[in-house]
PDB file of C-alpha atoms in Angstrom:
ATOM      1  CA  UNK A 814      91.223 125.180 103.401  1.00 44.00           C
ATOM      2  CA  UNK A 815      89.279 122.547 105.285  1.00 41.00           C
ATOM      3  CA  UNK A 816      85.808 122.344 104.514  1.00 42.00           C
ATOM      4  CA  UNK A 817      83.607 119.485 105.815  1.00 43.00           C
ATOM      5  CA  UNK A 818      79.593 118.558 104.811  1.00 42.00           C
ATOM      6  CA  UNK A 819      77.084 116.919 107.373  1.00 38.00           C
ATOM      7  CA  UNK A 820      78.123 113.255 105.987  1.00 39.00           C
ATOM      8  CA  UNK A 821      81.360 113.747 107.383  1.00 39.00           C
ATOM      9  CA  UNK A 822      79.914 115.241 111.038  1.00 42.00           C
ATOM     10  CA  UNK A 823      77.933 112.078 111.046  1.00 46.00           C
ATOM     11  CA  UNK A 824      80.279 109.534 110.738  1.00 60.00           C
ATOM     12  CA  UNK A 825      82.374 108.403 113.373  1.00 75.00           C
ATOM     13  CA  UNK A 826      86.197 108.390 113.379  1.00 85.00           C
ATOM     14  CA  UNK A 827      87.903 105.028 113.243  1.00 82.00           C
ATOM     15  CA  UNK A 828      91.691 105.151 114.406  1.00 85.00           C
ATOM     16  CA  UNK A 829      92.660 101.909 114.930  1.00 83.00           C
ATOM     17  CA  UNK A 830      95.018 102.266 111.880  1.00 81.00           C
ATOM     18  CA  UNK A 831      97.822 102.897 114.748  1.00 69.00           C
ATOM     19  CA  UNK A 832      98.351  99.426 115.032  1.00 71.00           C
ATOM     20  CA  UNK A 833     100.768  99.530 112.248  1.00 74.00           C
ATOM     21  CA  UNK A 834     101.752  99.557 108.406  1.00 89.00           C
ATOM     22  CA  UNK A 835     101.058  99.366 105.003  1.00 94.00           C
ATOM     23  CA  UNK A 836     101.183  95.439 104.618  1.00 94.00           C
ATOM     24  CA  UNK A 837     101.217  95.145 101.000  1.00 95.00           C
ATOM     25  CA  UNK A 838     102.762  91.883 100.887  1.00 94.00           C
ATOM     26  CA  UNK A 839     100.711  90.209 103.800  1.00 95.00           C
ATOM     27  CA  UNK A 840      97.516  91.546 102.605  1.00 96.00           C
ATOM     28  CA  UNK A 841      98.998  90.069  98.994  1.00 96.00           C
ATOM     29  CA  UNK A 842      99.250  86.500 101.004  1.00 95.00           C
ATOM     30  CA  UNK A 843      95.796  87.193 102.951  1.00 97.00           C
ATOM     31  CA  UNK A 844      93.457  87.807 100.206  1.00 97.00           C
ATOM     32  CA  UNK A 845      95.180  84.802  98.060  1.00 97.00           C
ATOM     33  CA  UNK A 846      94.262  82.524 100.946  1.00 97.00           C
ATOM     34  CA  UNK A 847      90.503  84.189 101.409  1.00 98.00           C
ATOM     35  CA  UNK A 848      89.824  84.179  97.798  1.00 97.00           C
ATOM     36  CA  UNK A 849      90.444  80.234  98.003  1.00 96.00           C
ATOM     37  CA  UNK A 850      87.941  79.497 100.976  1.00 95.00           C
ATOM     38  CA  UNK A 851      85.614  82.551 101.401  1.00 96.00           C
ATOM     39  CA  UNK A 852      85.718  82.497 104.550  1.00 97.00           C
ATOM     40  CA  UNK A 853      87.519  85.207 106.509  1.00 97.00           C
ATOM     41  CA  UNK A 854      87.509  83.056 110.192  1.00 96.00           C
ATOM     42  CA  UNK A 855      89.325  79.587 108.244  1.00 97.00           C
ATOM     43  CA  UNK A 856      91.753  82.741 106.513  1.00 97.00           C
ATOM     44  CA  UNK A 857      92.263  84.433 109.879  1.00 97.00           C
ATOM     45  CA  UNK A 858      93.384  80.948 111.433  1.00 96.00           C
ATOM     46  CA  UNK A 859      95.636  79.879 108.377  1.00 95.00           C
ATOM     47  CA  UNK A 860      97.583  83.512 109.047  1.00 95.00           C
ATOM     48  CA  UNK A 861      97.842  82.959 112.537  1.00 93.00           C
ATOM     49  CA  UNK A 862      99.194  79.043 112.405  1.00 93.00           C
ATOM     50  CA  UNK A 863     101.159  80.301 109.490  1.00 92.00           C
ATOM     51  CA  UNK A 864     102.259  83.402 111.407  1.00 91.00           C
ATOM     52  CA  UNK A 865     101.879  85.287 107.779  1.00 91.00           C
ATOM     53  CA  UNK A 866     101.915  89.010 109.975  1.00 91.00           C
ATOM     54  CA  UNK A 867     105.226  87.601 111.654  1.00 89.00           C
ATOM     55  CA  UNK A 868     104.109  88.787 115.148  1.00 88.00           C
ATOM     56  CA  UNK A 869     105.388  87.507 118.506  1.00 87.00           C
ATOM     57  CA  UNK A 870     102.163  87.307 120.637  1.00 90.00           C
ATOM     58  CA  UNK A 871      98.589  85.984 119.576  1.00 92.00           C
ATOM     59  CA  UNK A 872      96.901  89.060 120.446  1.00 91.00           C
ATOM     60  CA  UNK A 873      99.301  91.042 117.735  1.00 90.00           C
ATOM     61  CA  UNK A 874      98.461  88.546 115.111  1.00 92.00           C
ATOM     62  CA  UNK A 875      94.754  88.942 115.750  1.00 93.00           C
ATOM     63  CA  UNK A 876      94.676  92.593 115.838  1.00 93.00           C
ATOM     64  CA  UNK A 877      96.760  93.207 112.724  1.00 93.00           C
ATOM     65  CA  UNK A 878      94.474  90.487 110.673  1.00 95.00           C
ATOM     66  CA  UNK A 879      91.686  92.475 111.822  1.00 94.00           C
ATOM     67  CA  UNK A 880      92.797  95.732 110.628  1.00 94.00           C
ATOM     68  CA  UNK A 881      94.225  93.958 107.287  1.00 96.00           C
ATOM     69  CA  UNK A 882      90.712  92.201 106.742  1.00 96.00           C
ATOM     70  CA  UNK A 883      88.574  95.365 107.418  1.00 95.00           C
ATOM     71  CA  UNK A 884      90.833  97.051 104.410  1.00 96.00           C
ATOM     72  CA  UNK A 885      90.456  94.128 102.618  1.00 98.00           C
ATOM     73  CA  UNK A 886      87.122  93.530 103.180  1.00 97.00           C
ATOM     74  CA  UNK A 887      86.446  97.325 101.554  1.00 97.00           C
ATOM     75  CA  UNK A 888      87.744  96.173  98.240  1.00 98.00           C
ATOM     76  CA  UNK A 889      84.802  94.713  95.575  1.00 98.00           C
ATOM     77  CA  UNK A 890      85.184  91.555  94.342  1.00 97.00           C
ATOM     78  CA  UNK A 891      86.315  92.886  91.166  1.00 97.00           C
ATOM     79  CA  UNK A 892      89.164  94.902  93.206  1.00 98.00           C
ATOM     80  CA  UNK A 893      89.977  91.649  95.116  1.00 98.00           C
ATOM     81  CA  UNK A 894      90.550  89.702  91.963  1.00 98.00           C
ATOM     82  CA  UNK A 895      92.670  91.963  90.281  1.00 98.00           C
ATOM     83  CA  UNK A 896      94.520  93.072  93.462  1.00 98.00           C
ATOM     84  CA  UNK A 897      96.135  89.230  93.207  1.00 96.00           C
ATOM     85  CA  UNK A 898      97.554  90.186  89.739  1.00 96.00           C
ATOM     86  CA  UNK A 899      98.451  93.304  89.569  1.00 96.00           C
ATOM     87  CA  UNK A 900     101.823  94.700  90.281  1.00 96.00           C
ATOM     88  CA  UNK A 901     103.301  96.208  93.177  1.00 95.00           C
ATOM     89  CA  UNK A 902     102.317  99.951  92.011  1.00 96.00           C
ATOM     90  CA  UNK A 903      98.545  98.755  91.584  1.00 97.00           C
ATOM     91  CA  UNK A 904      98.570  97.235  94.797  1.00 97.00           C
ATOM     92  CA  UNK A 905     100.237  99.770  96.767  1.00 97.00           C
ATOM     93  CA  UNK A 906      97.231 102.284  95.103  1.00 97.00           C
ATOM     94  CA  UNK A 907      94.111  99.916  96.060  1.00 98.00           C
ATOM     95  CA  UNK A 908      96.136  99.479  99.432  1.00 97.00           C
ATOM     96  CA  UNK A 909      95.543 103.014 100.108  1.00 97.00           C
ATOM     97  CA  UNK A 910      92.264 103.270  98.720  1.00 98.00           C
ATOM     98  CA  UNK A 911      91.234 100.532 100.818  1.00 97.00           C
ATOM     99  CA  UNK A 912      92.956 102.655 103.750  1.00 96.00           C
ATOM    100  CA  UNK A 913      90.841 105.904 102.973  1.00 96.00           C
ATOM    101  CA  UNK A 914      87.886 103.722 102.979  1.00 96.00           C
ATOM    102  CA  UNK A 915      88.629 101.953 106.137  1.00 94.00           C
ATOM    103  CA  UNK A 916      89.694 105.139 108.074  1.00 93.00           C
ATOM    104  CA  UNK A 917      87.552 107.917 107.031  1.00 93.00           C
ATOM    105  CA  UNK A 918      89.970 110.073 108.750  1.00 94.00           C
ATOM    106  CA  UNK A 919      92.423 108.953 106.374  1.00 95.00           C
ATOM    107  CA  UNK A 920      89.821 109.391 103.246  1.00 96.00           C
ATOM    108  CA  UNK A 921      89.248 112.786 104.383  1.00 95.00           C
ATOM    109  CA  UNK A 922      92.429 113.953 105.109  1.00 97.00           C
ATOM    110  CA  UNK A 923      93.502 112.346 101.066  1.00 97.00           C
ATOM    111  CA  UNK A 924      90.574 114.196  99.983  1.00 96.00           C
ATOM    112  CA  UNK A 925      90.871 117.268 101.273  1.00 95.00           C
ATOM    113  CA  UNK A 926      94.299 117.931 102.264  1.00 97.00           C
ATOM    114  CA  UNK A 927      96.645 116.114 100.237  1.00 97.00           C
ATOM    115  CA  UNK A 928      94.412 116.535  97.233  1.00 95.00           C
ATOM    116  CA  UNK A 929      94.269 120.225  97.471  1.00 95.00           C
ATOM    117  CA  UNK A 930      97.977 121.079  98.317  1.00 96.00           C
ATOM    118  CA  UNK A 931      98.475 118.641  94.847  1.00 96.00           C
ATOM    119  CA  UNK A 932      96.498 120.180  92.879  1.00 93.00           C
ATOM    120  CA  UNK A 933      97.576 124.363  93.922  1.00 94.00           C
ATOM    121  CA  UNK A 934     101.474 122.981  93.112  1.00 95.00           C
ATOM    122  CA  UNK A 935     101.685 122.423  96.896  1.00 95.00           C
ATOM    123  CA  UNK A 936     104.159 119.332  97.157  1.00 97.00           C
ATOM    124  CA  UNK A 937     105.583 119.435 100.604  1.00 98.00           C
ATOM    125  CA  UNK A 938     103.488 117.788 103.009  1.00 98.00           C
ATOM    126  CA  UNK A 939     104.088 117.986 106.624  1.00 97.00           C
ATOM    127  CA  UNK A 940     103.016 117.042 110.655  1.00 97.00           C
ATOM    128  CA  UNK A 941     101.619 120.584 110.792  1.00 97.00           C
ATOM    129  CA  UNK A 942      99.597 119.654 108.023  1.00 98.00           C
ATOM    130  CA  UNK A 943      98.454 116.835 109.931  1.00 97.00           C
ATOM    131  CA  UNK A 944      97.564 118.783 113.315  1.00 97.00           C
ATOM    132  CA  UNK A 945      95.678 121.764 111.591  1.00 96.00           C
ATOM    133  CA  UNK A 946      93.365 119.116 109.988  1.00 96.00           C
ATOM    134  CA  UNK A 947      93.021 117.044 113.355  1.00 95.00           C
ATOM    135  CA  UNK A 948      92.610 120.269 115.226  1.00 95.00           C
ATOM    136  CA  UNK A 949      89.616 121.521 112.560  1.00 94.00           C
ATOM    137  CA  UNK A 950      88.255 117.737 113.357  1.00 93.00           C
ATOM    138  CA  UNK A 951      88.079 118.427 117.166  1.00 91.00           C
ATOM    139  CA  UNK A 952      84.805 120.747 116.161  1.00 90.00           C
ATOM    140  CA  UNK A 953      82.618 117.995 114.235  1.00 90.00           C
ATOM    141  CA  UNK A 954      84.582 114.505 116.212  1.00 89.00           C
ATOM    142  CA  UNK A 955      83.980 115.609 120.295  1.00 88.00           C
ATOM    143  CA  UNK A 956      85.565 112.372 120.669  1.00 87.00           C
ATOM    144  CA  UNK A 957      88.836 113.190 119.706  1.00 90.00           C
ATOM    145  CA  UNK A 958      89.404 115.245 122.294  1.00 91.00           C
ATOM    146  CA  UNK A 959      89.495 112.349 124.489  1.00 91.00           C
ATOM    147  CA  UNK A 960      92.802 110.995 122.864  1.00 91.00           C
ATOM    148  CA  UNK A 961      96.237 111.521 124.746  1.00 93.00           C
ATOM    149  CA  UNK A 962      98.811 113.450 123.351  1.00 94.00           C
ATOM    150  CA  UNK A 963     101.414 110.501 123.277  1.00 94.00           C
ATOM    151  CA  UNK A 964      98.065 108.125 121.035  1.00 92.00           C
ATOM    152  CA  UNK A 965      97.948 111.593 118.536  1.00 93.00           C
ATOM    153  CA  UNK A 966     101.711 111.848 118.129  1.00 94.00           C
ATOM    154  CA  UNK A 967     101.654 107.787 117.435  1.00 93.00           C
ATOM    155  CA  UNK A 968      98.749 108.111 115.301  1.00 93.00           C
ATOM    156  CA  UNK A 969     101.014 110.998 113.350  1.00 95.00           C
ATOM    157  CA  UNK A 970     103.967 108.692 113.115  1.00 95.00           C
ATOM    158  CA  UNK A 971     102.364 105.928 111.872  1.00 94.00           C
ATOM    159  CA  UNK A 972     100.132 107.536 109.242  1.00 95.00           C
ATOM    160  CA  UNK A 973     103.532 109.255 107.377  1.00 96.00           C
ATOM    161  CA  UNK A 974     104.920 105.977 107.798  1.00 95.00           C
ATOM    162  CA  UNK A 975     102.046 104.843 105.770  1.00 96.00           C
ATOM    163  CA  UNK A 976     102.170 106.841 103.182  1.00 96.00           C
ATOM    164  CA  UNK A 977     105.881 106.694 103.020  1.00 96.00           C
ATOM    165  CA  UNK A 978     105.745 103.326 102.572  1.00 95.00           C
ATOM    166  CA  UNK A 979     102.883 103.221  99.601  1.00 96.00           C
ATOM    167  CA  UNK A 980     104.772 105.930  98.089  1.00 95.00           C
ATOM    168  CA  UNK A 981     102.263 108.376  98.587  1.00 96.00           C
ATOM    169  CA  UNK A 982     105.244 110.658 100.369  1.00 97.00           C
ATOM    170  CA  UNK A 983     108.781 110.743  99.472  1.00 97.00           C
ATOM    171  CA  UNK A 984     111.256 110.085 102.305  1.00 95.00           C
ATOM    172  CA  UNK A 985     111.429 114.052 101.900  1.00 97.00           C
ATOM    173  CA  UNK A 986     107.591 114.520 102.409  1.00 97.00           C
ATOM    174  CA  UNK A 987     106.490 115.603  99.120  1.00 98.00           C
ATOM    175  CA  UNK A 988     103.010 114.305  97.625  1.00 97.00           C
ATOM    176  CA  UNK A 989     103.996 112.186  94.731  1.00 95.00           C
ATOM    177  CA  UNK A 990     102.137 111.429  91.688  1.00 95.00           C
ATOM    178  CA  UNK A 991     100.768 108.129  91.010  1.00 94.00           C
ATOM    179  CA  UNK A 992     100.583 106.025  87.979  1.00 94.00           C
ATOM    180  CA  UNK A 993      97.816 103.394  88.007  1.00 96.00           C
ATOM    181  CA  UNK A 994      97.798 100.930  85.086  1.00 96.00           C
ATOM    182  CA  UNK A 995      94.985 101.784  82.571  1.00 95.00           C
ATOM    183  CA  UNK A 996      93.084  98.484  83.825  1.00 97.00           C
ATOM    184  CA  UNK A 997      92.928  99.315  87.735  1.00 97.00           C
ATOM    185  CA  UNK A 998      91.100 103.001  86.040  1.00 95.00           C
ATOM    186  CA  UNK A 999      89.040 100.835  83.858  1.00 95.00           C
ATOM    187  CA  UNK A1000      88.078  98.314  86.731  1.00 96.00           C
ATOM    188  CA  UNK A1001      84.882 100.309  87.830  1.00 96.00           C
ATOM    189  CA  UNK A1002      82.929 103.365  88.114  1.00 96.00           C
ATOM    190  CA  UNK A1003      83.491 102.919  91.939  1.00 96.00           C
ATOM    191  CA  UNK A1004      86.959 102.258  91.521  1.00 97.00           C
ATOM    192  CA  UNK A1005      87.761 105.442  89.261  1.00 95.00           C
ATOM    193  CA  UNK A1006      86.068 107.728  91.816  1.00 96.00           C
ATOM    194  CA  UNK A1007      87.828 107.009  94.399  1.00 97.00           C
ATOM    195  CA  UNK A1008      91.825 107.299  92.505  1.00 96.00           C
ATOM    196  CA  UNK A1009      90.379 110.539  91.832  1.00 95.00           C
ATOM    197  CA  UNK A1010      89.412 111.080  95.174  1.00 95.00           C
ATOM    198  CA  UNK A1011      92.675 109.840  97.071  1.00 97.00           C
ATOM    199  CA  UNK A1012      95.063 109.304  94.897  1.00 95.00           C
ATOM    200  CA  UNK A1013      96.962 112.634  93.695  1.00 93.00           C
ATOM    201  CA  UNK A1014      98.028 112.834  89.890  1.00 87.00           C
ATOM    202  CA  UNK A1015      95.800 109.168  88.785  1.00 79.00           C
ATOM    203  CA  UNK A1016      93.523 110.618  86.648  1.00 68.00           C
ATOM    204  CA  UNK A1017      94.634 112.487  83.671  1.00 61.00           C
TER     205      UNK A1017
END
């Protein structure tokens, strides 16, 4: 089921997607405020007076706007802009695009996993679908081995929350189809590759 090429041995795991959620809407407010200044440091410092990520502490606000930028940041100009427009669907599907870019773990696991089980009629999608993937990881990431069992299990939670909350998963963990708008699969070549590549059921 899980195959992997020497790209993927070669590029290192980021995981920091633990810190939290989807953030549609803030990343909605974020990228409205960056796309007026161009400058990510005067956008990270409007968030944080305006406490857009609603945190209690400093240090939260900082390391969610970091997280949010880096998906953000992913997105081509020509993604940006129409990101700003769109609806919620379209921006719920470049959210997670911008996720499997971010997180290659993510990207792989959309790629291989949840596209696969999609595609053979396999809807339910489940933690032990996460663990046999992270456990076929351990051979070509050593460095996951390092992680605690309680950071793996949060890592888990968070990344069905995720999905649950893009719509990705229904609340009873099936894959569902999604239903860009003819633009976003018009935007660009680049753009069009990766729906096929992440999202299940885009491209028909």
């Amino acid at each position: 089921m899980i195959s992997n090429n020497s790209a993927t041995k070669r590029i290192k795991y980021r995981l920091s997607f633990g810190t939290g959620n989807a953030y549609i809407n803030e990343s909605n407010l974020i990228l409205k405020k960056y796309l007026e200044n161009k400058d990510w440091r005067e956008t990270e410092k409007y968030s944080i007076e305006n406490n857009i990520l609603q945190t209690n502490t400093l240090s939260s606000s900082k390391r969610i706007f970091r997280e949010i930028s880096l998906r953000l940041k992913s997105l081509s100009q020509q993604e940006q802009d129409f990101f700003i427009r769109s609806n919620y669907l379209d921006q719920s599907i470049l959210i997670w695009i911008a996720i499997c870019r971010t997180y290659k773990f993510i990207g792989d696991f959309a790629s291989i996993v949840i596209s696969e089980k999609f595609n053979s009629y396999q809807l339910f999608l489940g933690y032990d679908d996460f663990d046999y993937f992270f456990e076929k990881q351990l051979i070509f990431h050593p460095k996951l081995h390092d992680l605690k069992d309680s950071t793996i299990k949060k890592l888990r939670q968070v990344f069905f929350r995720i999905m649950k909350d893009l719509n990705i998963l229904t609340k009873n963990l099936e894959i569902t189809p999604q239903m860009p708008s003819i633009e976003l699969k018009e935007l660009s070549v680049e753009t069009k590759k990766d729906l096929e590549m992440f999202i299940p059921g885009s491209i028909t």
